[in-house]
């Protein structure tokens, strides 16, 4: 009887409640559970009903929110599809694995795809790999170095590529998709088919070439006839003179026409081919990296970077090809590559130890098709597009080079003019760092390794709480600036960055959020420096910040230090301005990306290399002598401070 009472009063109602709850959860959230059992369970059923009513209300709100969100997403999707449909370019969105995430119908037409491109497929199944990969690596490097903030194209670049079957040449524009902390999460590429336009350009190319070549023979014959007439003693003198005047006048006019046609032909080629301004260091580093990955050839990028104008992918392919060919001919496996600014052009120099290439060697390869170049471009094509030519000569004792002229940048890439940093002197600290030089004292300056460095800070008063926000350095070996061996880190100062300081270096609070503090970055920089001699401009300012961080970071920068400010005073009259911009102007060092730590370090490095030659002229040839020269300037400055 007890079990029967328990079953009817508790077990059966609870079983019914369980089934009703399952029905409510799985099928009908608005269902209200009915109860007709003993009073003992009535509060439980009322509570359960209240819970189910609330659950139903939340369910309705969730359904309404989902419906609204779905409608909004659908509306945005329709808008995006309409925008993509109306664009005149083919658009493809890819992730970091180059898998297609989105595309418009015009992309199928431009890429000459029948059917679907296929979400999740690799873009490289339809487009040549190298130009896309190179463009992405250049953009990623631009963002990693922070240059995209001031670069005229931001996170965008232009390139020329081809469909995988090689039948169609494409002009493309790539834009990075940035996520948290400016890290790339993918990219968008827009395509235009320029095959027919290039074919028309090629036709004009051939017509112009035939016209110019066709005119050369008549001109030569005309001149030969004139010479024959001039050598004929039987001709009447007056007639002879008249004939000569006509012949030479016409031949001169024809020669002028030929030259004009040649120039117009080159202008047509250059004016049409898609080109952009690029920093040489980015292109040359990619040449070095590609050769490192695919051969046993070592290429070192040296000297200061320069801005040039060209088709980045074909420039990379051309220089890679030239280095491979020179190596195959000479057996040389180590090269330097640099860019040097000229009056109207930028010269890319490929340098090696050995003899210049024989006459005709470079000409023999002009018709070679460059591997990976779109549209089957030859060496000659790339040179003509850039109004360039090749030659090989000596460039120093035991050194030879191939020089490749490139157009200078179309835009002026210079830093904004800002007041120079005030001269900062801590005489005790400078004297400590300008010790006699230890084991390096008698070493020739040219034989030493240097790290030229610079700091950007929250302000100019390290003893009053100002902190480091960026530190950068570049290595100099054997008098060569190794632009491929740099240290460049942003630092979280642990305090707000004043707007007045941001105006100088461009670094904001958002940019350093999540970056490591100075005491974690300085050990990395100390390892990068190693046993090298430190070089800085107005070094006491930077050294003071490093000194104040010794205890916290656990590293001491006790390497010998040379200060380009002190050396400038030693080399030039003390009445001359000795700020970084003024010295750079005197030495002809191009100033780009100034007021960034790496930009200032590169400019200082360029100045210091010039100073090494000037110091040698004054018989200052060892580290000890350079330190002694700097010490004399410190004493003079200290005396001046007393008056």
Coordinates of C-alpha atoms in Angstrom, one line a residue:
X1 CA 0.0 0.0 0.0
X2 CA 2.9 2.4 0.8
X3 CA 4.5 1.7 -2.5
X4 CA 1.2 2.3 -4.3
X5 CA 0.8 5.6 -2.5
X6 CA 4.3 6.6 -3.4
X7 CA 3.9 5.7 -7.0
X8 CA 0.6 7.6 -7.4
X9 CA 1.6 10.6 -5.4
X10 CA 5.2 11.1 -6.4
X11 CA 6.6 8.7 -9.0
X12 CA 3.9 9.0 -11.6
X13 CA 3.6 12.8 -11.4
X14 CA 7.4 13.2 -11.6
X15 CA 7.5 10.9 -14.6
X16 CA 4.7 12.9 -16.3
X17 CA 6.7 16.1 -15.4
X18 CA 9.8 14.7 -17.0
X19 CA 8.0 13.8 -20.2
X20 CA 6.3 17.2 -20.4
X21 CA 9.6 19.0 -19.9
X22 CA 11.1 17.0 -22.7
X23 CA 8.2 18.0 -24.9
X24 CA 8.6 21.6 -24.0
X25 CA 12.4 21.6 -24.6
X26 CA 12.3 19.7 -27.9
X27 CA 9.1 20.6 -29.6
X28 CA 6.9 23.3 -28.1
X29 CA 8.5 25.9 -25.7
X30 CA 5.1 27.5 -25.2
X31 CA 3.5 24.4 -23.8
X32 CA 2.3 24.9 -20.2
X33 CA 2.5 21.7 -18.0
X34 CA -0.8 20.7 -16.4
X35 CA -0.8 19.1 -12.9
X36 CA -3.6 17.4 -11.0
X37 CA -1.8 15.5 -8.3
X38 CA -1.2 15.9 -4.5
X39 CA -0.6 19.3 -3.1
X40 CA 2.9 18.4 -2.0
X41 CA 4.2 18.7 -5.6
X42 CA 2.2 21.8 -6.6
X43 CA 5.0 24.3 -5.8
X44 CA 7.4 22.3 -7.8
X45 CA 5.1 22.2 -10.9
X46 CA 4.4 26.0 -10.6
X47 CA 8.1 26.7 -10.4
X48 CA 8.7 24.5 -13.5
X49 CA 6.0 26.3 -15.4
X50 CA 7.5 29.6 -14.5
X51 CA 10.9 28.4 -15.8
X52 CA 9.3 27.1 -19.0
X53 CA 7.5 30.4 -19.6
X54 CA 10.7 32.3 -19.2
X55 CA 12.4 29.8 -21.5
X56 CA 9.7 30.3 -24.1
X57 CA 10.1 34.1 -23.8
X58 CA 13.9 33.9 -24.3
X59 CA 13.4 31.5 -27.2
X60 CA 11.0 34.0 -28.9
X61 CA 13.5 36.8 -28.4
X62 CA 16.3 34.6 -29.7
X63 CA 14.3 33.7 -32.8
X64 CA 13.5 37.3 -33.4
X65 CA 17.1 38.3 -33.0
X66 CA 18.3 35.5 -35.3
X67 CA 15.7 36.5 -37.9
X68 CA 16.7 40.1 -37.8
X69 CA 20.4 39.2 -38.0
X70 CA 19.8 36.8 -40.9
X71 CA 17.9 39.5 -42.7
X72 CA 20.7 42.0 -42.1
X73 CA 23.4 39.5 -43.2
X74 CA 21.3 38.7 -46.3
X75 CA 20.9 42.4 -47.0
X76 CA 24.7 43.0 -46.6
X77 CA 25.3 39.9 -48.8
X78 CA 23.0 41.3 -51.5
X79 CA 24.7 44.7 -51.3
X80 CA 28.2 43.1 -51.5
X81 CA 27.1 41.0 -54.5
X82 CA 25.7 44.1 -56.2
X83 CA 28.9 45.9 -55.6
X84 CA 31.0 43.1 -56.9
X85 CA 28.7 42.6 -59.8
X86 CA 29.1 46.3 -60.8
X87 CA 32.9 46.4 -60.5
X88 CA 34.8 46.4 -63.7
X89 CA 37.5 44.2 -62.3
X90 CA 37.5 40.6 -61.3
X91 CA 37.7 40.3 -57.5
X92 CA 39.0 37.3 -55.6
X93 CA 39.4 37.2 -51.8
X94 CA 41.9 34.6 -50.4
X95 CA 43.2 33.5 -47.0
X96 CA 46.8 33.1 -46.0
X97 CA 46.9 29.7 -47.6
X98 CA 45.9 31.3 -50.9
X99 CA 42.5 29.5 -50.8
X100 CA 39.7 31.3 -52.5
X101 CA 37.0 32.6 -50.0
X102 CA 35.0 34.8 -52.3
X103 CA 34.9 35.9 -56.0
X104 CA 32.7 37.7 -58.4
X105 CA 31.5 36.5 -61.8
X106 CA 33.7 38.9 -63.7
X107 CA 36.7 37.1 -62.1
X108 CA 35.7 33.9 -63.9
X109 CA 35.5 35.8 -67.2
X110 CA 38.8 37.6 -66.7
X111 CA 40.6 34.5 -65.5
X112 CA 39.0 32.5 -68.4
X113 CA 37.5 29.9 -66.2
X114 CA 34.5 27.8 -67.4
X115 CA 32.2 26.8 -64.6
X116 CA 33.1 27.7 -61.0
X117 CA 36.4 29.0 -59.6
X118 CA 35.7 26.9 -56.5
X119 CA 35.7 28.1 -52.9
X120 CA 38.6 26.6 -51.0
X121 CA 40.6 26.0 -54.1
X122 CA 44.1 27.4 -54.4
X123 CA 44.3 30.6 -56.4
X124 CA 47.4 29.2 -58.0
X125 CA 45.4 26.7 -59.9
X126 CA 44.4 29.5 -62.2
X127 CA 47.1 32.3 -61.7
X128 CA 50.9 32.1 -61.8
X129 CA 52.3 31.7 -58.3
X130 CA 55.5 33.8 -58.2
X131 CA 54.0 37.3 -58.8
X132 CA 51.3 36.8 -56.3
X133 CA 53.6 35.4 -53.7
X134 CA 56.2 38.1 -54.2
X135 CA 53.6 40.8 -53.9
X136 CA 52.2 39.3 -50.7
X137 CA 55.6 39.0 -49.2
X138 CA 56.4 42.6 -50.0
X139 CA 53.2 43.8 -48.5
X140 CA 53.7 41.7 -45.4
X141 CA 57.2 43.1 -45.0
X142 CA 55.9 46.6 -45.5
X143 CA 53.3 46.1 -42.7
X144 CA 55.8 44.3 -40.4
X145 CA 58.2 47.3 -40.7
X146 CA 55.4 49.8 -40.1
X147 CA 56.0 51.5 -43.5
X148 CA 52.4 51.0 -44.5
X149 CA 51.4 53.9 -42.3
X150 CA 53.2 56.4 -44.5
X151 CA 53.5 54.5 -47.8
X152 CA 51.4 56.2 -50.5
X153 CA 49.8 52.9 -51.4
X154 CA 49.3 51.8 -47.7
X155 CA 48.6 48.1 -47.7
X156 CA 48.1 47.9 -51.5
X157 CA 50.5 47.1 -54.3
X158 CA 50.3 46.5 -58.1
X159 CA 51.6 43.6 -60.0
X160 CA 51.6 41.8 -63.4
X161 CA 50.9 38.1 -63.5
X162 CA 49.5 35.5 -65.9
X163 CA 47.0 32.7 -66.0
X164 CA 48.6 29.3 -65.4
X165 CA 48.3 28.3 -69.1
X166 CA 50.4 31.4 -70.0
X167 CA 47.8 32.6 -72.5
X168 CA 46.6 35.7 -70.7
X169 CA 48.5 38.5 -69.0
X170 CA 46.8 40.2 -66.1
X171 CA 47.3 43.5 -64.3
X172 CA 46.4 43.0 -60.6
X173 CA 46.1 45.0 -57.5
X174 CA 46.6 43.3 -54.1
X175 CA 45.3 44.7 -50.8
X176 CA 46.0 43.0 -47.5
X177 CA 43.2 42.2 -45.0
X178 CA 44.5 43.1 -41.6
X179 CA 43.3 41.6 -38.3
X180 CA 44.3 42.2 -34.7
X181 CA 47.6 44.0 -34.2
X182 CA 47.8 44.7 -37.9
X183 CA 48.5 41.0 -38.7
X184 CA 47.5 39.9 -42.2
X185 CA 44.6 37.4 -42.3
X186 CA 44.3 37.3 -46.1
X187 CA 44.2 39.5 -49.1
X188 CA 42.0 40.8 -51.9
X189 CA 43.1 40.7 -55.5
X190 CA 41.5 42.6 -58.4
X191 CA 42.3 41.5 -61.9
X192 CA 42.2 43.2 -65.3
X193 CA 43.0 41.3 -68.5
X194 CA 45.6 43.3 -70.4
X195 CA 46.5 40.6 -73.0
X196 CA 45.0 42.4 -75.9
X197 CA 46.4 45.7 -74.9
X198 CA 49.8 44.2 -74.6
X199 CA 49.4 42.5 -77.9
X200 CA 48.5 45.9 -79.5
X201 CA 51.5 47.3 -77.7
X202 CA 53.7 44.5 -79.1
X203 CA 52.4 45.2 -82.6
X204 CA 53.3 48.9 -82.2
X205 CA 56.6 47.7 -80.8
X206 CA 57.3 45.7 -83.9
X207 CA 56.2 48.4 -86.3
X208 CA 58.4 51.0 -84.6
X209 CA 61.3 48.6 -84.6
X210 CA 60.9 47.8 -88.2
X211 CA 60.6 51.5 -89.0
X212 CA 63.7 52.4 -87.1
X213 CA 65.7 49.4 -88.4
X214 CA 64.4 50.1 -92.0
X215 CA 65.6 53.7 -91.9
X216 CA 69.1 52.9 -90.7
X217 CA 70.1 51.2 -94.0
X218 CA 69.0 54.1 -96.3
X219 CA 70.8 56.5 -94.0
X220 CA 74.0 54.5 -94.2
X221 CA 73.7 54.2 -98.0
X222 CA 73.0 57.9 -98.3
X223 CA 76.1 58.8 -96.3
X224 CA 78.2 56.3 -98.3
X225 CA 77.0 57.9 -101.6
X226 CA 77.9 61.3 -100.3
X227 CA 81.3 60.1 -99.4
X228 CA 81.8 58.6 -102.9
X229 CA 80.7 61.8 -104.5
X230 CA 83.0 63.8 -102.3
X231 CA 85.9 61.5 -103.3
X232 CA 85.1 61.8 -107.1
X233 CA 87.6 64.3 -108.6
X234 CA 85.8 64.4 -112.0
X235 CA 82.6 66.1 -110.7
X236 CA 82.1 69.8 -111.4
X237 CA 83.1 71.7 -108.2
X238 CA 79.9 73.7 -107.9
X239 CA 77.7 70.6 -108.6
X240 CA 79.8 68.6 -106.2
X241 CA 79.3 71.2 -103.4
X242 CA 75.6 71.4 -104.0
X243 CA 75.2 67.6 -104.0
X244 CA 77.1 67.3 -100.9
X245 CA 75.0 69.9 -99.1
X246 CA 71.8 68.1 -100.1
X247 CA 73.1 64.7 -99.2
X248 CA 74.4 65.7 -95.8
X249 CA 71.3 67.8 -94.9
X250 CA 69.0 64.9 -95.8
X251 CA 71.1 62.3 -94.0
X252 CA 71.2 64.5 -90.9
X253 CA 67.4 64.9 -91.0
X254 CA 66.9 61.1 -91.4
X255 CA 69.3 60.5 -88.5
X256 CA 67.3 62.9 -86.3
X257 CA 64.1 61.2 -87.3
X258 CA 65.5 57.8 -86.4
X259 CA 66.6 59.0 -83.0
X260 CA 63.2 60.6 -82.4
X261 CA 61.4 57.4 -83.4
X262 CA 63.6 55.3 -81.1
X263 CA 62.9 57.7 -78.2
X264 CA 59.1 57.7 -78.9
X265 CA 59.2 53.9 -79.1
X266 CA 60.8 53.6 -75.7
X267 CA 58.4 56.2 -74.2
X268 CA 55.4 54.2 -75.5
X269 CA 56.7 51.0 -73.8
X270 CA 57.6 52.7 -70.5
X271 CA 54.4 54.8 -70.4
X272 CA 52.1 51.8 -70.7
X273 CA 53.8 49.1 -68.7
X274 CA 52.3 49.0 -65.1
X275 CA 54.9 50.3 -62.7
X276 CA 55.0 51.6 -59.1
X277 CA 57.4 53.3 -56.7
X278 CA 59.2 50.7 -54.5
X279 CA 61.9 50.8 -51.9
X280 CA 65.0 49.0 -53.3
X281 CA 65.7 47.1 -50.1
X282 CA 62.4 45.3 -50.4
X283 CA 63.1 44.1 -53.9
X284 CA 66.7 43.2 -53.4
X285 CA 66.0 41.3 -50.2
X286 CA 63.6 39.2 -52.2
X287 CA 66.3 38.5 -54.8
X288 CA 68.6 37.4 -52.0
X289 CA 65.9 35.3 -50.3
X290 CA 64.9 33.5 -53.5
X291 CA 68.5 32.6 -54.3
X292 CA 69.0 31.4 -50.8
X293 CA 66.0 29.1 -51.0
X294 CA 66.7 27.7 -54.4
X295 CA 70.5 27.7 -54.8
X296 CA 73.9 27.8 -53.0
X297 CA 74.4 31.4 -54.0
X298 CA 74.7 33.9 -51.1
X299 CA 73.6 37.5 -51.8
X300 CA 74.1 40.3 -49.3
X301 CA 72.1 43.5 -49.6
X302 CA 74.3 46.4 -48.8
X303 CA 74.2 50.2 -48.6
X304 CA 71.3 52.5 -48.1
X305 CA 67.9 51.7 -49.7
X306 CA 66.7 54.0 -52.5
X307 CA 63.3 54.6 -54.0
X308 CA 62.9 53.5 -57.6
X309 CA 60.1 53.2 -60.2
X310 CA 59.4 50.0 -62.0
X311 CA 57.7 46.6 -62.3
X312 CA 58.7 45.0 -59.1
X313 CA 58.3 41.4 -60.2
X314 CA 60.3 41.8 -63.4
X315 CA 63.1 43.7 -61.6
X316 CA 63.3 40.8 -59.1
X317 CA 63.3 38.2 -61.9
X318 CA 65.9 40.1 -63.9
X319 CA 68.4 40.5 -61.1
X320 CA 67.9 36.9 -60.0
X321 CA 68.6 35.8 -63.5
X322 CA 71.7 38.0 -63.9
X323 CA 73.2 36.7 -60.6
X324 CA 72.6 33.0 -61.6
X325 CA 74.2 33.6 -65.0
X326 CA 77.2 35.4 -63.6
X327 CA 77.7 32.7 -61.0
X328 CA 77.4 29.9 -63.7
X329 CA 80.0 31.7 -65.8
X330 CA 82.5 32.7 -63.1
X331 CA 81.9 30.1 -60.4
X332 CA 81.4 32.9 -57.8
X333 CA 79.0 32.0 -55.1
X334 CA 79.0 35.3 -53.0
X335 CA 77.6 38.6 -54.3
X336 CA 76.7 42.0 -52.9
X337 CA 73.8 43.8 -54.3
X338 CA 73.0 47.5 -53.7
X339 CA 71.1 50.5 -55.0
X340 CA 72.8 53.8 -55.6
X341 CA 71.0 57.1 -56.4
X342 CA 72.2 58.9 -59.5
X343 CA 71.2 62.3 -61.0
X344 CA 68.2 60.9 -62.9
X345 CA 68.3 57.1 -62.2
X346 CA 68.8 54.6 -59.5
X347 CA 71.6 52.1 -60.2
X348 CA 71.3 48.5 -59.0
X349 CA 74.8 47.1 -58.7
X350 CA 75.6 43.4 -58.6
X351 CA 79.1 43.1 -57.1
X352 CA 81.5 40.2 -56.8
X353 CA 85.2 39.5 -56.3
X354 CA 86.8 38.9 -59.7
X355 CA 87.0 40.4 -63.2
X356 CA 84.3 42.2 -65.2
X357 CA 82.3 40.2 -67.7
X358 CA 83.7 40.1 -71.2
X359 CA 82.3 42.3 -74.0
X360 CA 79.2 40.7 -75.5
X361 CA 78.5 38.3 -72.6
X362 CA 75.5 40.4 -71.4
X363 CA 74.3 41.0 -74.9
X364 CA 74.2 37.3 -75.6
X365 CA 71.5 36.9 -73.0
X366 CA 69.2 39.7 -74.0
X367 CA 66.7 37.4 -75.7
X368 CA 66.5 35.0 -72.9
X369 CA 63.0 34.5 -71.5
X370 CA 63.0 35.2 -67.7
X371 CA 61.8 32.3 -65.6
X372 CA 58.5 33.1 -64.0
X373 CA 58.1 36.4 -65.8
X374 CA 54.5 37.0 -67.1
X375 CA 53.9 37.0 -70.8
X376 CA 57.2 35.4 -71.7
X377 CA 59.2 38.6 -71.0
X378 CA 62.8 38.6 -72.1
X379 CA 65.8 40.4 -70.6
X380 CA 65.6 42.8 -73.4
X381 CA 61.9 43.5 -72.8
X382 CA 62.4 44.3 -69.1
X383 CA 65.4 46.6 -69.9
X384 CA 63.4 48.4 -72.6
X385 CA 60.3 48.8 -70.3
X386 CA 62.6 50.5 -67.8
X387 CA 64.7 52.5 -70.4
X388 CA 67.7 50.6 -69.1
X389 CA 70.8 48.8 -70.4
X390 CA 73.4 46.6 -68.8
X391 CA 77.2 47.0 -68.5
X392 CA 80.0 45.4 -66.5
X393 CA 83.0 47.2 -65.2
X394 CA 85.4 47.5 -62.2
X395 CA 84.1 49.1 -59.0
X396 CA 87.1 48.8 -56.7
X397 CA 90.3 46.8 -56.1
X398 CA 89.6 43.2 -57.1
X399 CA 85.9 43.9 -57.5
X400 CA 83.6 43.8 -60.6
X401 CA 80.0 44.7 -61.1
X402 CA 77.0 44.6 -63.4
X403 CA 75.2 47.9 -63.3
X404 CA 71.4 48.0 -64.0
X405 CA 70.0 51.5 -64.2
X406 CA 66.4 51.9 -63.1
X407 CA 64.0 54.9 -63.3
X408 CA 64.0 57.0 -60.1
X409 CA 60.8 57.2 -58.1
X410 CA 58.0 59.3 -59.6
X411 CA 56.9 60.6 -56.2
X412 CA 59.2 62.3 -53.7
X413 CA 59.6 60.0 -50.7
X414 CA 61.2 62.2 -48.0
X415 CA 60.5 62.7 -44.4
X416 CA 58.5 65.7 -43.2
X417 CA 60.7 68.4 -41.9
X418 CA 60.6 68.5 -38.1
X419 CA 62.9 70.3 -35.6
X420 CA 66.0 68.3 -34.8
X421 CA 66.4 66.6 -31.5
X422 CA 68.3 68.9 -29.1
X423 CA 72.0 68.0 -28.4
X424 CA 72.1 65.9 -25.2
X425 CA 75.2 65.7 -23.2
X426 CA 76.0 63.5 -20.2
X427 CA 79.7 64.0 -20.1
X428 CA 80.5 61.3 -17.5
X429 CA 78.5 58.7 -19.4
X430 CA 80.1 59.7 -22.7
X431 CA 83.6 59.5 -21.2
X432 CA 82.7 56.1 -19.7
X433 CA 81.6 54.7 -23.1
X434 CA 84.4 56.5 -25.0
X435 CA 87.0 54.4 -23.2
X436 CA 90.2 53.8 -25.1
X437 CA 88.6 50.9 -26.9
X438 CA 90.2 47.9 -25.2
X439 CA 91.3 45.1 -27.5
X440 CA 89.8 47.0 -30.5
X441 CA 91.8 50.2 -29.9
X442 CA 94.5 49.4 -32.6
X443 CA 92.1 47.8 -35.0
X444 CA 91.6 49.8 -38.3
X445 CA 88.2 51.4 -38.4
X446 CA 87.4 49.8 -41.7
X447 CA 88.0 46.3 -40.3
X448 CA 85.5 46.6 -37.4
X449 CA 81.9 45.5 -37.2
X450 CA 79.5 48.2 -36.2
X451 CA 75.8 48.4 -35.1
X452 CA 74.4 51.8 -35.8
X453 CA 71.3 52.3 -33.6
X454 CA 68.6 54.7 -32.7
X455 CA 65.9 55.0 -30.1
X456 CA 62.5 56.7 -30.3
X457 CA 61.0 57.7 -27.0
X458 CA 58.1 59.3 -25.2
X459 CA 60.1 62.4 -24.6
X460 CA 63.6 63.9 -24.1
X461 CA 63.9 63.4 -20.3
X462 CA 64.9 59.9 -19.4
X463 CA 65.6 60.7 -15.8
X464 CA 62.1 62.1 -15.4
X465 CA 60.2 59.1 -16.5
X466 CA 60.4 59.2 -20.3
X467 CA 60.6 55.7 -21.9
X468 CA 61.7 53.9 -25.0
X469 CA 58.9 53.2 -27.6
X470 CA 61.1 51.9 -30.5
X471 CA 64.7 50.6 -30.9
X472 CA 66.4 49.8 -34.2
X473 CA 69.9 49.0 -35.5
X474 CA 71.7 48.1 -38.7
X475 CA 75.0 46.3 -39.1
X476 CA 78.1 47.6 -40.9
X477 CA 80.7 45.0 -41.9
X478 CA 83.9 45.9 -43.9
X479 CA 82.5 49.4 -44.6
X480 CA 79.3 48.0 -46.1
X481 CA 75.8 48.7 -44.7
X482 CA 74.0 45.4 -44.5
X483 CA 70.4 46.5 -44.9
X484 CA 69.4 42.9 -44.7
X485 CA 70.7 42.6 -41.1
X486 CA 68.6 44.9 -39.1
X487 CA 67.0 45.0 -35.7
X488 CA 63.7 46.8 -35.4
X489 CA 61.3 46.5 -32.5
X490 CA 58.5 48.6 -31.1
X491 CA 58.4 48.8 -27.3
X492 CA 55.5 49.3 -24.8
X493 CA 56.6 52.2 -22.7
X494 CA 54.1 51.5 -19.9
X495 CA 52.8 55.0 -20.1
X496 CA 50.9 57.2 -22.6
X497 CA 52.8 58.5 -25.6
X498 CA 52.4 62.3 -25.8
X499 CA 51.0 63.7 -29.0
X500 CA 54.0 66.0 -29.3
X501 CA 56.2 62.9 -29.5
X502 CA 53.9 61.0 -31.8
X503 CA 54.3 64.0 -34.2
X504 CA 58.0 63.1 -34.5
X505 CA 58.1 59.4 -34.7
X506 CA 54.5 58.5 -35.7
X507 CA 54.1 55.9 -32.9
X508 CA 50.8 55.9 -31.1
X509 CA 49.5 54.2 -28.0
X510 CA 47.5 51.7 -30.1
X511 CA 50.6 50.7 -32.1
X512 CA 52.5 49.7 -28.9
X513 CA 49.6 48.0 -27.2
X514 CA 50.6 44.4 -26.7
X515 CA 54.2 45.0 -27.5
X516 CA 56.9 43.8 -25.0
X517 CA 58.4 46.3 -22.5
X518 CA 61.9 47.6 -22.8
X519 CA 63.4 45.1 -20.2
X520 CA 62.4 42.2 -22.5
X521 CA 63.5 43.9 -25.8
X522 CA 66.9 45.1 -24.7
X523 CA 68.4 41.6 -24.1
X524 CA 67.4 40.8 -27.7
X525 CA 69.1 43.9 -29.0
X526 CA 72.2 43.2 -26.8
X527 CA 72.4 39.8 -28.5
X528 CA 72.1 41.4 -31.9
X529 CA 74.9 43.8 -31.1
X530 CA 77.3 41.2 -29.9
X531 CA 80.9 42.4 -29.9
X532 CA 80.3 45.1 -32.5
X533 CA 81.1 48.8 -31.9
X534 CA 78.0 50.9 -31.2
X535 CA 77.4 54.0 -33.4
X536 CA 74.7 56.6 -32.8
X537 CA 74.0 60.2 -33.5
X538 CA 73.9 62.3 -30.3
X539 CA 74.7 59.0 -28.6
X540 CA 74.5 60.3 -25.0
X541 CA 70.8 60.6 -25.4
X542 CA 70.3 57.0 -26.4
X543 CA 72.9 55.7 -23.9
X544 CA 71.2 57.3 -21.0
X545 CA 68.0 55.4 -21.7
X546 CA 70.0 52.1 -22.0
X547 CA 71.9 52.9 -18.7
X548 CA 68.7 53.5 -16.8
X549 CA 67.4 50.0 -17.9
X550 CA 70.5 48.0 -16.9
X551 CA 69.1 46.7 -13.6
X552 CA 65.7 45.8 -14.9
X553 CA 66.9 44.3 -18.2
X554 CA 69.9 42.5 -16.8
X555 CA 72.2 43.6 -19.7
X556 CA 74.9 46.2 -19.8
X557 CA 75.9 47.9 -23.1
X558 CA 79.6 48.3 -22.4
X559 CA 80.8 48.1 -26.0
X560 CA 82.9 51.0 -27.4
X561 CA 80.7 53.8 -28.8
X562 CA 81.3 56.3 -31.6
X563 CA 79.0 59.4 -31.9
X564 CA 78.5 60.8 -35.4
X565 CA 77.6 64.1 -33.8
X566 CA 81.0 64.4 -32.1
X567 CA 82.8 63.1 -35.2
X568 CA 81.0 65.7 -37.3
X569 CA 82.2 68.4 -35.0
X570 CA 85.7 67.0 -35.3
X571 CA 85.6 66.8 -39.1
X572 CA 83.9 70.2 -39.7
X573 CA 84.0 73.7 -38.3
X574 CA 82.0 73.8 -35.1
X575 CA 79.8 76.7 -36.4
X576 CA 78.3 74.3 -38.9
X577 CA 75.0 72.6 -38.0
X578 CA 75.5 69.1 -36.8
X579 CA 72.0 67.7 -36.6
X580 CA 71.3 64.5 -38.6
X581 CA 69.5 66.2 -41.5
X582 CA 72.2 68.9 -42.0
X583 CA 75.0 66.3 -42.0
X584 CA 73.0 64.0 -44.4
X585 CA 72.6 67.0 -46.8
X586 CA 76.4 67.8 -46.7
X587 CA 77.3 64.1 -47.4
X588 CA 74.6 63.6 -50.0
X589 CA 72.9 60.8 -48.0
X590 CA 69.3 60.4 -49.0
X591 CA 66.9 60.9 -46.1
X592 CA 63.9 58.6 -46.2
X593 CA 61.6 57.5 -43.3
X594 CA 63.3 59.9 -41.0
X595 CA 62.2 60.1 -37.3
X596 CA 61.6 56.4 -37.2
X597 CA 64.2 54.4 -35.3
X598 CA 65.2 52.3 -38.3
X599 CA 65.1 55.2 -40.7
X600 CA 67.3 57.3 -38.5
X601 CA 69.7 54.4 -37.9
X602 CA 70.0 53.9 -41.7
X603 CA 70.7 57.6 -42.3
X604 CA 73.3 57.6 -39.5
X605 CA 74.9 54.5 -41.0
X606 CA 75.2 56.2 -44.4
X607 CA 76.7 59.3 -42.7
X608 CA 79.2 57.1 -40.7
X609 CA 80.4 55.3 -43.8
X610 CA 81.2 58.7 -45.4
X611 CA 83.0 59.7 -42.2
X612 CA 85.3 56.7 -42.3
X613 CA 86.8 58.0 -45.5
X614 CA 87.1 61.6 -44.2
X615 CA 88.7 60.3 -40.9
X616 CA 91.3 58.4 -43.0
X617 CA 92.2 61.6 -44.8
X618 CA 93.0 63.1 -41.3
X619 CA 95.1 60.1 -40.3
X620 CA 92.4 58.9 -37.9
X621 CA 92.5 55.2 -38.9
X622 CA 92.0 53.2 -35.7
X623 CA 89.2 52.9 -33.2
X624 CA 91.5 54.3 -30.5
X625 CA 92.3 57.4 -32.6
X626 CA 88.6 57.9 -33.4
X627 CA 87.7 57.7 -29.7
X628 CA 90.5 60.1 -28.8
X629 CA 89.2 62.6 -31.4
X630 CA 85.7 62.3 -30.0
X631 CA 87.0 62.8 -26.5
X632 CA 88.7 66.1 -27.4
X633 CA 85.3 67.4 -28.6
X634 CA 83.7 66.3 -25.3
X635 CA 86.2 68.3 -23.4
X636 CA 85.6 71.3 -25.6
X637 CA 81.8 71.0 -25.2
X638 CA 82.2 70.5 -21.4
X639 CA 84.2 73.8 -21.2
X640 CA 81.6 75.5 -23.3
X641 CA 78.9 74.4 -20.9
X642 CA 80.7 76.2 -18.1
X643 CA 80.4 79.6 -19.8

